[in-house]
Short mmCIF file of C-alpha atoms in Angstrom, two decimals:
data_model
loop_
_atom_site.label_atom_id
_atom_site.label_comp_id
_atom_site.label_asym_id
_atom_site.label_seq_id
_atom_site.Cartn_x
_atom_site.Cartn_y
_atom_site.Cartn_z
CA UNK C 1 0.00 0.00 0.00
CA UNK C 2 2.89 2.58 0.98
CA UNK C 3 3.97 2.04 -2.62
CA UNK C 4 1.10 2.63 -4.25
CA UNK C 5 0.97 6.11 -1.95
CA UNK C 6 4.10 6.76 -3.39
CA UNK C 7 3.99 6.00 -6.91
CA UNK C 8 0.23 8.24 -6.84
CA UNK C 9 2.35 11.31 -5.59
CA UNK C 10 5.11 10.88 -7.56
CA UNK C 11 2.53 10.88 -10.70
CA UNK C 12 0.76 13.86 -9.33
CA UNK C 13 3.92 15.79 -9.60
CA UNK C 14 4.33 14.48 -12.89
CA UNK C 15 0.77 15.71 -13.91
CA UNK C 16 1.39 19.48 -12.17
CA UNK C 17 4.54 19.94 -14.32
CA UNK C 18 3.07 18.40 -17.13
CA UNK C 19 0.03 21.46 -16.60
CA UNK C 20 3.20 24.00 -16.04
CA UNK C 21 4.92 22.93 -19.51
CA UNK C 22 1.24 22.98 -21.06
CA UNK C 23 1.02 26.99 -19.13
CA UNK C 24 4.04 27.65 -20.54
CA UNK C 25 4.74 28.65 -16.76
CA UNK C 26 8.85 28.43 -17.51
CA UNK C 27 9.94 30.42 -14.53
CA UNK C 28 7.94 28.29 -11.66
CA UNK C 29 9.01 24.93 -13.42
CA UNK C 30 13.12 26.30 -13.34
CA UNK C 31 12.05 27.14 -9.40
CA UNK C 32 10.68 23.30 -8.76
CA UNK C 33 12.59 20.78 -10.78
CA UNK C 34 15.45 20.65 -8.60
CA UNK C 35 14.00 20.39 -5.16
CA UNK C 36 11.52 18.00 -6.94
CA UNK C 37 14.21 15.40 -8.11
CA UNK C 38 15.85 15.73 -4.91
CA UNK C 39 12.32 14.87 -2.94
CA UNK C 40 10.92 12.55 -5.30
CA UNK C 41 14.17 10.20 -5.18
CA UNK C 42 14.55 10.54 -1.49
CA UNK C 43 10.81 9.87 -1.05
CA UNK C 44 11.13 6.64 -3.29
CA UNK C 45 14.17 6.08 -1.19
CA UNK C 46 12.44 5.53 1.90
CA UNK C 47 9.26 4.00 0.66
CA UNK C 48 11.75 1.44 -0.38
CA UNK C 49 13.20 1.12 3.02
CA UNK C 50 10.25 0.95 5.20
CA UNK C 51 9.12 -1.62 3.19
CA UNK C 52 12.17 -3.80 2.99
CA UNK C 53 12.18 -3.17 6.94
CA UNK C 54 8.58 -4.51 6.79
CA UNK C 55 9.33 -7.81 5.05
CA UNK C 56 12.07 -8.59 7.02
CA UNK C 57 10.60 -8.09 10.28
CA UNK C 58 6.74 -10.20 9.33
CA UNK C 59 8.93 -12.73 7.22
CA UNK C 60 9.23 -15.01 10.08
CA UNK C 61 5.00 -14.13 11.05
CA UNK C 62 4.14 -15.19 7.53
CA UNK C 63 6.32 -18.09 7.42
CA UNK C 64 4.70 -19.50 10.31
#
């Protein structure tokens, strides 16, 4: 489920600059796209993580 969250919000941001190309908004989409590869990796980063966390501590509950 946490990946699904992620992957949704990572496509949202994908939809809002694909609105600020389509605006021709140039200056706000210079402003974003750095922060926004910086927070989108370290977002997938986590999500990544917390899940690998997750299946190693309920591998032995599932096993069972």
């Amino acid at each position: 489920m946490s990946i699904s969250a992620c992957a949704i919000s990572l496509c949202f941001q994908i939809i809002n600059n694909y609105h600020l190309v389509k605006i021709e908004d140039w200056t706000a989409l210079m402003d974003i796209t750095g922060s926004l590869a910086v927070i989108a990796s370290v977002l997938l980063i986590v999500t990544i993580i917390l899940n690998a966390i997750t299946l190693i501590v309920y591998r032995d509950r599932i096993a069972k």
